[in-house]
Amino acid sequence: MIENEELIVIKELSFYYDQKPVLLDINLTIWAGDFLAILGPNGAGKTTLIKIMLGLLPIKKGQVFLFGQPIKSFKNWHLLGYVPQTATHFDPLFPATVEEIIAMALFSRKRLWSRTKEERKTISKILEIVGLQGKEKIPIGQLSTGEQQKVFIARALVHKPRVLILDEPTTGIDAETQQQFYDMLQQLNIKNGITIVLVTHDIGIVNRHINRVACLEGRLIYHGTHEDFCFSEFFKEMIGRGDHVISHRH
Ligand SMILES: Nc1ncnc2c1ncn2[C@@H]1O[C@H](COP(=O)(O)OP(=O)(O)O)[C@@H](O)[C@H]1O
Ligand SMILES: [Mg+2]
């Protein structure tokens, strides 16, 4: 890993839907190895910001660089893994197993029946990383919400991304499972060297896992290290407002 490598750089970015301004003059850098939490109230523009990073929304004003390249000419999209907001909530009868859901991403150009032994091994290795070993044959609808979310993370990992971007991944998951979930993300960050960008309301829970914080309210009202954040007015305000429990009420 290159020291201080800049993976995502956002410069003077503004964005609006129709006439409605949503993001204003954002400057944000994400470095290799970061575990960044993006915080902010509903409607703050968090999802919009990460969709722009992922090339899912066009840039209207400002610049975005991915791995040193202007986003317009960037081609290595496999370097970015994405778990969208509300990816889960499956019909219990949804007719696909864990293995099939992951295989869809892994072998998108192949038929499922042509899966080789080696490919199955890749899947079981990824399942082990997210703590779902041995669950290949279980229909996704029979898993708990927390486990379903892990399947989506497994799927986002199949192309070995360097950055994993998650949009409020623990909505609808109980506090204890959330804790395990964030521990797993920390393992990915530390052991596997994957940079994590996490949109969340759970500042009280992710607090000990992250190294950087960005607070969004249309503008980027705070961006800095986790240590500085803990001594900031923003942190006191958020804890005071009880932001860390908001996610349980969605
Ligand atoms: N496709 C869209 N068209 C118009 N307005 C949108 C669209 N998506 C989001 N918005 C609006 O943009 C603002 C920011 O939304 P979003 O990025 O989803 O915020 P957050 O993820 O922080 O809750 C909100 O006011 C939302 O209603
Ligand atoms: Mg959102």
mmCIF file of C-alpha atoms and ligand atoms in Angstrom:
data_model
loop_
_atom_site.group_PDB
_atom_site.id
_atom_site.type_symbol
_atom_site.label_atom_id
_atom_site.label_comp_id
_atom_site.label_asym_id
_atom_site.label_seq_id
_atom_site.Cartn_x
_atom_site.Cartn_y
_atom_site.Cartn_z
ATOM 1 C CA MET A 1 0.000 0.000 0.000
ATOM 2 C CA ILE A 2 1.378 3.427 -0.930
ATOM 3 C CA GLU A 3 1.700 5.697 2.103
ATOM 4 C CA ASN A 4 -1.057 8.337 2.156
ATOM 5 C CA GLU A 5 -2.502 7.100 -1.133
ATOM 6 C CA GLU A 6 -5.562 9.124 -2.079
ATOM 7 C CA LEU A 7 -8.289 6.754 -3.272
ATOM 8 C CA ILE A 8 -11.197 9.165 -3.601
ATOM 9 C CA VAL A 9 -10.772 12.926 -3.936
ATOM 10 C CA ILE A 10 -13.748 15.266 -4.165
ATOM 11 C CA LYS A 11 -13.137 18.905 -5.043
ATOM 12 C CA GLU A 12 -15.626 21.771 -4.792
ATOM 13 C CA LEU A 13 -18.501 19.463 -5.589
ATOM 14 C CA SER A 14 -22.040 20.814 -5.711
ATOM 15 C CA PHE A 15 -25.094 18.864 -6.781
ATOM 16 C CA TYR A 16 -28.776 19.560 -7.293
ATOM 17 C CA TYR A 17 -31.788 17.510 -8.362
ATOM 18 C CA ASP A 18 -33.759 19.665 -10.832
ATOM 19 C CA GLN A 19 -33.484 23.033 -9.114
ATOM 20 C CA LYS A 20 -33.075 21.698 -5.577
ATOM 21 C CA PRO A 21 -29.553 22.127 -4.164
ATOM 22 C CA VAL A 22 -28.454 19.054 -2.213
ATOM 23 C CA LEU A 23 -24.646 19.206 -1.930
ATOM 24 C CA LEU A 24 -22.738 22.455 -1.590
ATOM 25 C CA ASP A 25 -19.042 22.922 -2.205
ATOM 26 C CA ILE A 26 -17.846 19.573 -0.824
ATOM 27 C CA ASN A 27 -14.107 18.931 -0.457
ATOM 28 C CA LEU A 28 -13.330 15.459 0.832
ATOM 29 C CA THR A 29 -10.401 13.060 0.535
ATOM 30 C CA ILE A 30 -10.523 9.366 1.399
ATOM 31 C CA TRP A 31 -7.123 7.781 1.972
ATOM 32 C CA ALA A 32 -6.142 4.119 1.620
ATOM 33 C CA GLY A 33 -6.800 2.298 4.892
ATOM 34 C CA ASP A 34 -9.410 4.768 6.154
ATOM 35 C CA PHE A 35 -12.498 3.698 8.035
ATOM 36 C CA LEU A 36 -14.598 6.781 7.399
ATOM 37 C CA ALA A 37 -18.033 7.375 8.903
ATOM 38 C CA ILE A 38 -20.288 9.773 7.002
ATOM 39 C CA LEU A 39 -22.818 11.190 9.447
ATOM 40 C CA GLY A 40 -25.744 13.527 8.992
ATOM 41 C CA PRO A 41 -29.511 13.791 9.384
ATOM 42 C CA ASN A 42 -31.952 12.312 6.880
ATOM 43 C CA GLY A 43 -31.975 14.343 3.673
ATOM 44 C CA ALA A 44 -28.436 15.652 4.295
ATOM 45 C CA GLY A 45 -27.234 14.320 0.930
ATOM 46 C CA LYS A 46 -25.269 11.287 2.171
ATOM 47 C CA THR A 47 -26.678 8.823 -0.371
ATOM 48 C CA THR A 48 -26.350 11.405 -3.141
ATOM 49 C CA LEU A 49 -22.679 11.939 -2.273
ATOM 50 C CA ILE A 50 -21.779 8.258 -2.390
ATOM 51 C CA LYS A 51 -23.753 7.728 -5.597
ATOM 52 C CA ILE A 52 -21.620 10.457 -7.168
ATOM 53 C CA MET A 53 -18.439 8.714 -5.935
ATOM 54 C CA LEU A 54 -19.684 5.517 -7.568
ATOM 55 C CA GLY A 55 -20.443 7.209 -10.883
ATOM 56 C CA LEU A 56 -24.171 6.533 -10.470
ATOM 57 C CA LEU A 57 -25.062 10.234 -10.653
ATOM 58 C CA PRO A 58 -23.499 12.767 -13.036
ATOM 59 C CA ILE A 59 -21.194 15.505 -11.788
ATOM 60 C CA LYS A 60 -22.742 18.921 -12.270
ATOM 61 C CA LYS A 61 -20.179 21.139 -10.589
ATOM 62 C CA GLY A 62 -16.755 20.280 -9.193
ATOM 63 C CA GLN A 63 -14.440 17.314 -9.657
ATOM 64 C CA VAL A 64 -14.123 13.730 -8.447
ATOM 65 C CA PHE A 65 -10.956 11.627 -8.775
ATOM 66 C CA LEU A 66 -10.864 7.871 -8.198
ATOM 67 C CA PHE A 67 -7.441 6.279 -7.727
ATOM 68 C CA GLY A 68 -5.897 9.415 -9.199
ATOM 69 C CA GLN A 69 -8.072 9.416 -12.321
ATOM 70 C CA PRO A 70 -10.838 11.875 -13.193
ATOM 71 C CA ILE A 71 -14.074 9.922 -12.700
ATOM 72 C CA LYS A 72 -15.073 10.440 -16.343
ATOM 73 C CA SER A 73 -12.162 8.363 -17.620
ATOM 74 C CA PHE A 74 -12.114 5.885 -14.694
ATOM 75 C CA LYS A 75 -12.619 2.286 -15.747
ATOM 76 C CA ASN A 76 -11.581 0.067 -12.822
ATOM 77 C CA TRP A 77 -14.998 -0.019 -11.196
ATOM 78 C CA HIS A 78 -14.263 -3.415 -9.637
ATOM 79 C CA LEU A 79 -12.018 -1.546 -7.166
ATOM 80 C CA LEU A 80 -15.153 -0.131 -5.528
ATOM 81 C CA GLY A 81 -17.640 -2.365 -3.698
ATOM 82 C CA TYR A 82 -21.077 -0.965 -2.859
ATOM 83 C CA VAL A 83 -23.828 -2.081 -0.503
ATOM 84 C CA PRO A 84 -26.816 0.194 -1.198
ATOM 85 C CA GLN A 85 -29.301 1.488 1.362
ATOM 86 C CA THR A 86 -32.060 -1.045 2.185
ATOM 87 C CA ALA A 87 -30.496 -3.838 0.185
ATOM 88 C CA THR A 88 -32.185 -6.413 2.407
ATOM 89 C CA HIS A 89 -35.763 -7.377 3.423
ATOM 90 C CA PHE A 90 -36.318 -10.471 1.380
ATOM 91 C CA ASP A 91 -39.503 -12.337 0.808
ATOM 92 C CA PRO A 92 -38.991 -15.531 2.874
ATOM 93 C CA LEU A 93 -39.788 -17.487 -0.295
ATOM 94 C CA PHE A 94 -37.283 -15.626 -2.485
ATOM 95 C CA PRO A 95 -35.971 -18.451 -4.653
ATOM 96 C CA ALA A 96 -32.194 -18.065 -4.374
ATOM 97 C CA THR A 97 -29.615 -19.508 -2.024
ATOM 98 C CA VAL A 98 -26.744 -17.573 -0.461
ATOM 99 C CA GLU A 99 -24.361 -19.174 -2.944
ATOM 100 C CA GLU A 100 -26.505 -18.190 -5.909
ATOM 101 C CA ILE A 101 -26.810 -14.557 -4.830
ATOM 102 C CA ILE A 102 -23.032 -14.258 -4.574
ATOM 103 C CA ALA A 103 -22.442 -16.227 -7.758
ATOM 104 C CA MET A 104 -24.618 -13.765 -9.686
ATOM 105 C CA ALA A 105 -22.025 -11.077 -9.045
ATOM 106 C CA LEU A 106 -19.022 -13.335 -9.448
ATOM 107 C CA PHE A 107 -19.872 -14.994 -12.719
ATOM 108 C CA SER A 108 -22.159 -12.486 -14.315
ATOM 109 C CA ARG A 109 -21.044 -13.578 -17.750
ATOM 110 C CA LYS A 110 -21.429 -17.289 -17.026
ATOM 111 C CA ARG A 111 -24.285 -19.635 -16.431
ATOM 112 C CA LEU A 112 -24.704 -20.787 -12.862
ATOM 113 C CA TRP A 113 -24.456 -24.483 -13.731
ATOM 114 C CA SER A 114 -20.952 -24.003 -15.076
ATOM 115 C CA ARG A 115 -19.552 -23.142 -11.649
ATOM 116 C CA THR A 116 -16.251 -24.926 -11.029
ATOM 117 C CA LYS A 117 -14.801 -26.342 -7.873
ATOM 118 C CA GLU A 118 -12.416 -23.408 -7.659
ATOM 119 C CA GLU A 119 -15.255 -20.921 -7.971
ATOM 120 C CA ARG A 120 -17.143 -22.630 -5.172
ATOM 121 C CA LYS A 121 -14.016 -22.395 -3.077
ATOM 122 C CA THR A 122 -13.873 -18.634 -3.712
ATOM 123 C CA ILE A 123 -17.454 -18.296 -2.540
ATOM 124 C CA SER A 124 -16.917 -20.274 0.643
ATOM 125 C CA LYS A 125 -13.775 -18.242 1.403
ATOM 126 C CA ILE A 126 -15.706 -14.983 1.058
ATOM 127 C CA LEU A 127 -18.496 -16.382 3.238
ATOM 128 C CA GLU A 128 -15.931 -17.204 5.875
ATOM 129 C CA ILE A 129 -14.632 -13.616 5.814
ATOM 130 C CA VAL A 130 -18.108 -12.254 6.571
ATOM 131 C CA GLY A 131 -18.892 -14.982 9.126
ATOM 132 C CA LEU A 132 -21.401 -16.988 7.076
ATOM 133 C CA GLN A 133 -19.352 -20.145 6.575
ATOM 134 C CA GLY A 134 -21.381 -23.215 5.704
ATOM 135 C CA LYS A 135 -24.527 -21.245 4.746
ATOM 136 C CA GLU A 136 -24.100 -21.647 0.971
ATOM 137 C CA LYS A 137 -27.255 -23.681 0.428
ATOM 138 C CA ILE A 138 -29.624 -21.691 2.639
ATOM 139 C CA PRO A 139 -32.329 -19.686 0.830
ATOM 140 C CA ILE A 140 -31.628 -15.992 1.430
ATOM 141 C CA GLY A 141 -35.183 -15.373 2.672
ATOM 142 C CA GLN A 142 -34.580 -17.721 5.611
ATOM 143 C CA LEU A 143 -31.664 -15.711 6.991
ATOM 144 C CA SER A 144 -31.975 -12.957 9.573
ATOM 145 C CA THR A 145 -31.716 -9.360 8.327
ATOM 146 C CA GLY A 146 -28.197 -9.141 9.747
ATOM 147 C CA GLU A 147 -27.139 -12.279 7.878
ATOM 148 C CA GLN A 148 -28.774 -11.080 4.663
ATOM 149 C CA GLN A 149 -26.777 -7.886 4.919
ATOM 150 C CA LYS A 150 -23.604 -9.973 5.229
ATOM 151 C CA VAL A 151 -24.527 -11.770 2.002
ATOM 152 C CA PHE A 152 -24.613 -8.375 0.290
ATOM 153 C CA ILE A 153 -21.231 -7.546 1.704
ATOM 154 C CA ALA A 154 -19.918 -10.900 0.489
ATOM 155 C CA ARG A 155 -21.301 -10.063 -2.924
ATOM 156 C CA ALA A 156 -19.634 -6.667 -2.910
ATOM 157 C CA LEU A 157 -16.332 -8.378 -2.056
ATOM 158 C CA VAL A 158 -16.184 -10.862 -4.926
ATOM 159 C CA HIS A 159 -14.177 -8.624 -7.224
ATOM 160 C CA LYS A 160 -11.695 -7.826 -4.449
ATOM 161 C CA PRO A 161 -12.481 -4.112 -4.124
ATOM 162 C CA ARG A 162 -10.053 -1.787 -2.383
ATOM 163 C CA VAL A 163 -12.892 0.375 -1.096
ATOM 164 C CA LEU A 164 -16.169 -0.847 0.352
ATOM 165 C CA ILE A 165 -18.951 1.749 0.488
ATOM 166 C CA LEU A 166 -21.956 0.951 2.695
ATOM 167 C CA ASP A 167 -25.106 3.058 2.968
ATOM 168 C CA GLU A 168 -26.800 2.658 6.374
ATOM 169 C CA PRO A 169 -26.183 -1.096 6.402
ATOM 170 C CA THR A 170 -27.539 -1.830 9.871
ATOM 171 C CA THR A 171 -31.056 -0.437 9.547
ATOM 172 C CA GLY A 172 -33.423 -2.983 11.078
ATOM 173 C CA ILE A 173 -30.658 -4.928 12.848
ATOM 174 C CA ASP A 174 -30.625 -5.267 16.642
ATOM 175 C CA ALA A 175 -27.878 -3.629 18.712
ATOM 176 C CA GLU A 176 -25.928 -6.804 19.487
ATOM 177 C CA THR A 177 -25.886 -7.942 15.860
ATOM 178 C CA GLN A 178 -24.857 -4.413 14.845
ATOM 179 C CA GLN A 179 -21.862 -4.700 17.100
ATOM 180 C CA GLN A 180 -20.792 -7.982 15.470
ATOM 181 C CA PHE A 181 -21.400 -6.444 12.083
ATOM 182 C CA TYR A 182 -19.094 -3.491 12.771
ATOM 183 C CA ASP A 183 -16.474 -5.837 14.240
ATOM 184 C CA MET A 184 -16.567 -7.715 10.951
ATOM 185 C CA LEU A 185 -16.098 -4.460 9.004
ATOM 186 C CA GLN A 186 -13.155 -3.644 11.239
ATOM 187 C CA GLN A 187 -11.577 -7.014 10.387
ATOM 188 C CA LEU A 188 -12.014 -6.234 6.682
ATOM 189 C CA ASN A 189 -10.375 -2.882 7.284
ATOM 190 C CA ILE A 190 -7.445 -4.069 9.376
ATOM 191 C CA LYS A 191 -6.813 -7.642 8.224
ATOM 192 C CA ASN A 192 -7.777 -7.357 4.572
ATOM 193 C CA GLY A 193 -6.680 -3.725 4.131
ATOM 194 C CA ILE A 194 -10.017 -2.656 2.662
ATOM 195 C CA THR A 195 -10.858 1.030 2.952
ATOM 196 C CA ILE A 196 -14.344 1.462 4.424
ATOM 197 C CA VAL A 197 -16.778 4.301 3.762
ATOM 198 C CA LEU A 198 -19.779 3.903 6.024
ATOM 199 C CA VAL A 199 -22.914 6.040 6.010
ATOM 200 C CA THR A 200 -24.477 5.611 9.426
ATOM 201 C CA HIS A 201 -26.459 7.078 12.294
ATOM 202 C CA ASP A 202 -24.851 4.735 14.812
ATOM 203 C CA ILE A 203 -22.057 7.008 15.970
ATOM 204 C CA GLY A 204 -22.318 5.559 19.464
ATOM 205 C CA ILE A 205 -21.619 2.050 18.170
ATOM 206 C CA VAL A 206 -19.094 2.658 15.357
ATOM 207 C CA ASN A 207 -17.172 5.092 17.501
ATOM 208 C CA ARG A 208 -14.353 2.689 18.349
ATOM 209 C CA HIS A 209 -13.930 1.317 14.825
ATOM 210 C CA ILE A 210 -13.501 4.434 12.703
ATOM 211 C CA ASN A 211 -10.474 6.645 12.100
ATOM 212 C CA ARG A 212 -12.169 9.543 10.310
ATOM 213 C CA VAL A 213 -15.489 11.322 10.378
ATOM 214 C CA ALA A 214 -17.334 13.471 7.854
ATOM 215 C CA CYS A 215 -20.517 15.293 8.912
ATOM 216 C CA LEU A 216 -22.780 16.306 6.093
ATOM 217 C CA GLU A 217 -25.648 18.755 6.098
ATOM 218 C CA GLY A 218 -25.683 19.818 2.462
ATOM 219 C CA ARG A 219 -22.269 21.289 3.236
ATOM 220 C CA LEU A 220 -19.504 19.270 4.805
ATOM 221 C CA ILE A 221 -19.719 20.786 8.273
ATOM 222 C CA TYR A 222 -16.966 18.612 9.742
ATOM 223 C CA HIS A 223 -14.181 16.450 8.339
ATOM 224 C CA GLY A 224 -11.332 15.239 10.447
ATOM 225 C CA THR A 225 -9.802 12.453 12.474
ATOM 226 C CA HIS A 226 -11.870 10.488 14.891
ATOM 227 C CA GLU A 227 -9.861 11.754 17.890
ATOM 228 C CA ASP A 228 -10.475 15.399 16.998
ATOM 229 C CA PHE A 229 -14.130 14.614 16.363
ATOM 230 C CA CYS A 230 -14.597 13.204 19.856
ATOM 231 C CA PHE A 231 -13.526 16.523 21.357
ATOM 232 C CA SER A 232 -15.676 18.564 18.975
ATOM 233 C CA GLU A 233 -18.974 20.284 19.606
ATOM 234 C CA PHE A 234 -20.529 18.148 16.838
ATOM 235 C CA PHE A 235 -19.909 14.957 18.755
ATOM 236 C CA LYS A 236 -21.399 16.274 21.986
ATOM 237 C CA GLU A 237 -24.360 17.582 20.043
ATOM 238 C CA MET A 238 -24.953 14.256 18.282
ATOM 239 C CA ILE A 239 -24.661 12.147 21.386
ATOM 240 C CA GLY A 240 -26.878 14.677 23.166
ATOM 241 C CA ARG A 241 -29.478 14.393 20.408
ATOM 242 C CA GLY A 242 -29.306 10.606 20.682
ATOM 243 C CA ASP A 243 -28.321 10.127 17.035
ATOM 244 C CA HIS A 244 -26.976 6.689 17.805
ATOM 245 C CA VAL A 245 -30.457 5.370 18.500
ATOM 246 C CA ILE A 246 -32.190 6.923 15.486
ATOM 247 C CA SER A 247 -31.417 3.932 13.290
ATOM 248 C CA HIS A 248 -33.569 1.642 15.419
ATOM 249 C CA ARG A 249 -36.626 3.712 14.662
ATOM 250 C CA HIS A 250 -36.484 3.640 10.839
HETATM 251 N N1 LIG B 1 -33.870 11.208 -7.299
HETATM 252 C C1 LIG B 1 -34.154 12.315 -6.596
HETATM 253 N N2 LIG B 1 -34.844 13.348 -7.147
HETATM 254 C C2 LIG B 1 -35.107 14.469 -6.457
HETATM 255 N N3 LIG B 1 -34.718 14.685 -5.174
HETATM 256 C C3 LIG B 1 -34.023 13.706 -4.565
HETATM 257 C C4 LIG B 1 -33.711 12.460 -5.236
HETATM 258 N N4 LIG B 1 -33.006 11.676 -4.379
HETATM 259 C C5 LIG B 1 -32.891 12.378 -3.240
HETATM 260 N N5 LIG B 1 -33.494 13.587 -3.344
HETATM 261 C C6 LIG B 1 -33.547 14.622 -2.311
HETATM 262 O O1 LIG B 1 -32.213 15.054 -2.057
HETATM 263 C C7 LIG B 1 -32.001 15.270 -0.684
HETATM 264 C C8 LIG B 1 -30.842 14.410 -0.210
HETATM 265 O O2 LIG B 1 -31.197 13.040 -0.314
HETATM 266 P P1 LIG B 1 -30.222 11.871 0.093
HETATM 267 O O3 LIG B 1 -28.930 12.041 -0.623
HETATM 268 O O4 LIG B 1 -30.955 10.604 -0.115
HETATM 269 O O5 LIG B 1 -30.004 12.171 1.642
HETATM 270 P P2 LIG B 1 -29.595 11.189 2.845
HETATM 271 O O6 LIG B 1 -29.027 9.960 2.253
HETATM 272 O O7 LIG B 1 -28.603 11.986 3.650
HETATM 273 O O8 LIG B 1 -30.852 10.931 3.634
HETATM 274 C C9 LIG B 1 -33.319 14.949 0.015
HETATM 275 O O9 LIG B 1 -34.009 16.144 0.236
HETATM 276 C C10 LIG B 1 -34.039 14.081 -0.979
HETATM 277 O O10 LIG B 1 -35.425 14.228 -0.858
HETATM 278 MG MG MG B 2 -29.549 7.959 2.418
#
